Amino acid sequence: MAIKQSEQLNRKNNLMIATLFLGYIMIYIDKLGVGVALVPIAKEFSLSTTQTGWIMSSFFVGYTLMQIPMGLLNNKIGSRKILVFSILFVAIFMLLFGLGKSLIYFMLIRFLTGAIAHSGYPASSGKEISLNLPLNKRTFAQGI
């Protein structure tokens, strides 16, 4: 009986690690993909390097401003909800970014992406790992 329970727990832990890993992949594809996409976007919309810098900076301003509020939300409503919320909004904002037509729009979407989607994921994944994994698997999970 204890062996089956241990196997179920091990499968559950491995699934959680794999899911968090896939979430991080999505988060980083968004961060890196926009940098690559800005080259043709800048050409298409005649944006200067300063303007593309504003787009990139607006992401990090949003990310920075929401770190503490997202940490508080993480404690108040739970890390799993923040994880799901973050991944959902990364997908939505990736789609919306592709529909952009102006500098202000691009800046707004990137600001919201940093503020809403990216700022909650790292803290929430760390909390999930510390709450649900045994001590001997935490370092491996954080490294992944």
GROMACS .gro file of C-alpha atoms in nm:
model
  144
    1MET     CA    1   0.000   0.000   0.000
    2ALA     CA    2   0.276   0.245   0.095
    3ILE     CA    3   0.465   0.168  -0.224
    4LYS     CA    4   0.165   0.254  -0.444
    5GLN     CA    5   0.110   0.575  -0.253
    6SER     CA    6   0.479   0.659  -0.294
    7GLU     CA    7   0.462   0.588  -0.669
    8GLN     CA    8   0.155   0.812  -0.706
    9LEU     CA    9   0.330   1.090  -0.518
   10ASN     CA   10   0.639   1.047  -0.734
   11ARG     CA   11   0.430   1.066  -1.055
   12LYS     CA   12   0.249   1.372  -0.923
   13ASN     CA   13   0.581   1.542  -0.841
   14ASN     CA   14   0.727   1.458  -1.183
   15LEU     CA   15   0.415   1.592  -1.353
   16MET     CA   16   0.439   1.914  -1.155
   17ILE     CA   17   0.808   1.957  -1.247
   18ALA     CA   18   0.730   1.894  -1.615
   19THR     CA   19   0.437   2.137  -1.611
   20LEU     CA   20   0.640   2.412  -1.444
   21PHE     CA   21   0.919   2.351  -1.696
   22LEU     CA   22   0.677   2.392  -1.987
   23GLY     CA   23   0.544   2.710  -1.828
   24TYR     CA   24   0.896   2.851  -1.805
   25ILE     CA   25   0.954   2.761  -2.168
   26MET     CA   26   0.645   2.961  -2.263
   27ILE     CA   27   0.755   3.254  -2.048
   28TYR     CA   28   1.101   3.263  -2.206
   29ILE     CA   29   0.973   3.217  -2.560
   30ASP     CA   30   0.768   3.530  -2.502
   31LYS     CA   31   1.067   3.726  -2.369
   32LEU     CA   32   1.302   3.616  -2.645
   33GLY     CA   33   1.048   3.605  -2.927
   34VAL     CA   34   0.953   3.968  -2.894
   35GLY     CA   35   1.316   4.075  -2.919
   36VAL     CA   36   1.352   3.883  -3.244
   37ALA     CA   37   1.014   3.998  -3.374
   38LEU     CA   38   1.091   4.365  -3.310
   39VAL     CA   39   1.337   4.378  -3.600
   40PRO     CA   40   1.075   4.321  -3.872
   41ILE     CA   41   0.813   4.512  -3.670
   42ALA     CA   42   1.043   4.815  -3.655
   43LYS     CA   43   1.091   4.801  -4.032
   44GLU     CA   44   0.721   4.760  -4.105
   45PHE     CA   45   0.609   5.044  -3.878
   46SER     CA   46   0.918   5.266  -3.930
   47LEU     CA   47   1.014   5.258  -3.563
   48SER     CA   48   1.348   5.396  -3.452
   49THR     CA   49   1.584   5.209  -3.224
   50THR     CA   50   1.477   5.441  -2.945
   51GLN     CA   51   1.113   5.347  -2.998
   52THR     CA   52   1.189   4.974  -3.001
   53GLY     CA   53   1.383   5.035  -2.679
   54TRP     CA   54   1.069   5.189  -2.530
   55ILE     CA   55   0.873   4.878  -2.622
   56MET     CA   56   1.130   4.653  -2.456
   57SER     CA   57   1.163   4.882  -2.153
   58SER     CA   58   0.788   4.898  -2.096
   59PHE     CA   59   0.791   4.522  -2.034
   60PHE     CA   60   1.054   4.553  -1.761
   61VAL     CA   61   0.882   4.856  -1.604
   62GLY     CA   62   0.562   4.654  -1.572
   63TYR     CA   63   0.754   4.352  -1.445
   64THR     CA   64   0.935   4.559  -1.183
   65LEU     CA   65   0.628   4.748  -1.063
   66MET     CA   66   0.423   4.432  -1.009
   67GLN     CA   67   0.676   4.207  -0.833
   68ILE     CA   68   0.562   4.296  -0.481
   69PRO     CA   69   0.186   4.313  -0.556
   70MET     CA   70   0.203   3.975  -0.733
   71GLY     CA   71   0.390   3.828  -0.437
   72LEU     CA   72   0.112   3.949  -0.208
   73LEU     CA   73  -0.151   3.805  -0.444
   74ASN     CA   74   0.044   3.482  -0.450
   75ASN     CA   75   0.003   3.455  -0.073
   76LYS     CA   76  -0.357   3.574  -0.073
   77ILE     CA   77  -0.518   3.372  -0.355
   78GLY     CA   78  -0.266   3.091  -0.399
   79SER     CA   79   0.026   3.011  -0.621
   80ARG     CA   80  -0.157   2.767  -0.848
   81LYS     CA   81  -0.411   3.028  -0.947
   82ILE     CA   82  -0.132   3.276  -1.019
   83LEU     CA   83   0.052   3.015  -1.230
   84VAL     CA   84  -0.254   2.941  -1.441
   85PHE     CA   85  -0.340   3.311  -1.464
   86SER     CA   86   0.018   3.397  -1.571
   87ILE     CA   87   0.036   3.136  -1.848
   88LEU     CA   88  -0.311   3.225  -1.975
   89PHE     CA   89  -0.224   3.593  -1.998
   90VAL     CA   90   0.113   3.527  -2.163
   91ALA     CA   91  -0.077   3.348  -2.439
   92ILE     CA   92  -0.337   3.625  -2.468
   93PHE     CA   93  -0.078   3.902  -2.475
   94MET     CA   94   0.135   3.715  -2.731
   95LEU     CA   95  -0.168   3.703  -2.957
   96LEU     CA   96  -0.254   4.069  -2.896
   97PHE     CA   97   0.104   4.179  -2.962
   98GLY     CA   98   0.083   4.024  -3.307
   99LEU     CA   99  -0.222   4.239  -3.382
  100GLY     CA  100  -0.043   4.565  -3.299
  101LYS     CA  101  -0.041   4.867  -3.529
  102SER     CA  102   0.115   5.149  -3.324
  103LEU     CA  103   0.399   5.225  -3.086
  104ILE     CA  104   0.166   5.301  -2.793
  105TYR     CA  105  -0.021   4.975  -2.849
  106PHE     CA  106   0.303   4.773  -2.854
  107MET     CA  107   0.422   4.948  -2.538
  108LEU     CA  108   0.093   4.892  -2.359
  109ILE     CA  109   0.081   4.521  -2.445
  110ARG     CA  110   0.442   4.469  -2.337
  111PHE     CA  111   0.381   4.663  -2.013
  112LEU     CA  112   0.078   4.445  -1.936
  113THR     CA  113   0.271   4.132  -2.028
  114GLY     CA  114   0.541   4.216  -1.777
  115ALA     CA  115   0.300   4.337  -1.511
  116ILE     CA  116   0.033   4.070  -1.529
  117ALA     CA  117   0.179   3.766  -1.698
  118HIS     CA  118   0.547   3.748  -1.611
  119SER     CA  119   0.570   3.899  -1.264
  120GLY     CA  120   0.374   3.623  -1.090
  121TYR     CA  121   0.522   3.311  -1.247
  122PRO     CA  122   0.868   3.285  -1.083
  123ALA     CA  123   0.748   3.340  -0.727
  124SER     CA  124   0.449   3.111  -0.772
  125SER     CA  125   0.652   2.828  -0.921
  126GLY     CA  126   0.905   2.856  -0.639
  127LYS     CA  127   0.626   2.842  -0.383
  128GLU     CA  128   0.470   2.537  -0.549
  129ILE     CA  129   0.804   2.359  -0.548
  130SER     CA  130   0.870   2.436  -0.182
  131LEU     CA  131   0.519   2.332  -0.076
  132ASN     CA  132   0.483   2.015  -0.279
  133LEU     CA  133   0.821   1.856  -0.335
  134PRO     CA  134   1.035   1.674  -0.084
  135LEU     CA  135   1.351   1.852   0.019
  136ASN     CA  136   1.578   1.624  -0.185
  137LYS     CA  137   1.396   1.712  -0.515
  138ARG     CA  138   1.363   2.089  -0.471
  139THR     CA  139   1.707   2.180  -0.601
  140PHE     CA  140   1.659   1.967  -0.911
  141ALA     CA  141   1.315   2.120  -0.976
  142GLN     CA  142   1.442   2.477  -0.930
  143GLY     CA  143   1.733   2.403  -1.162
  144ILE     CA  144   1.503   2.275  -1.434
   0.00000   0.00000   0.00000
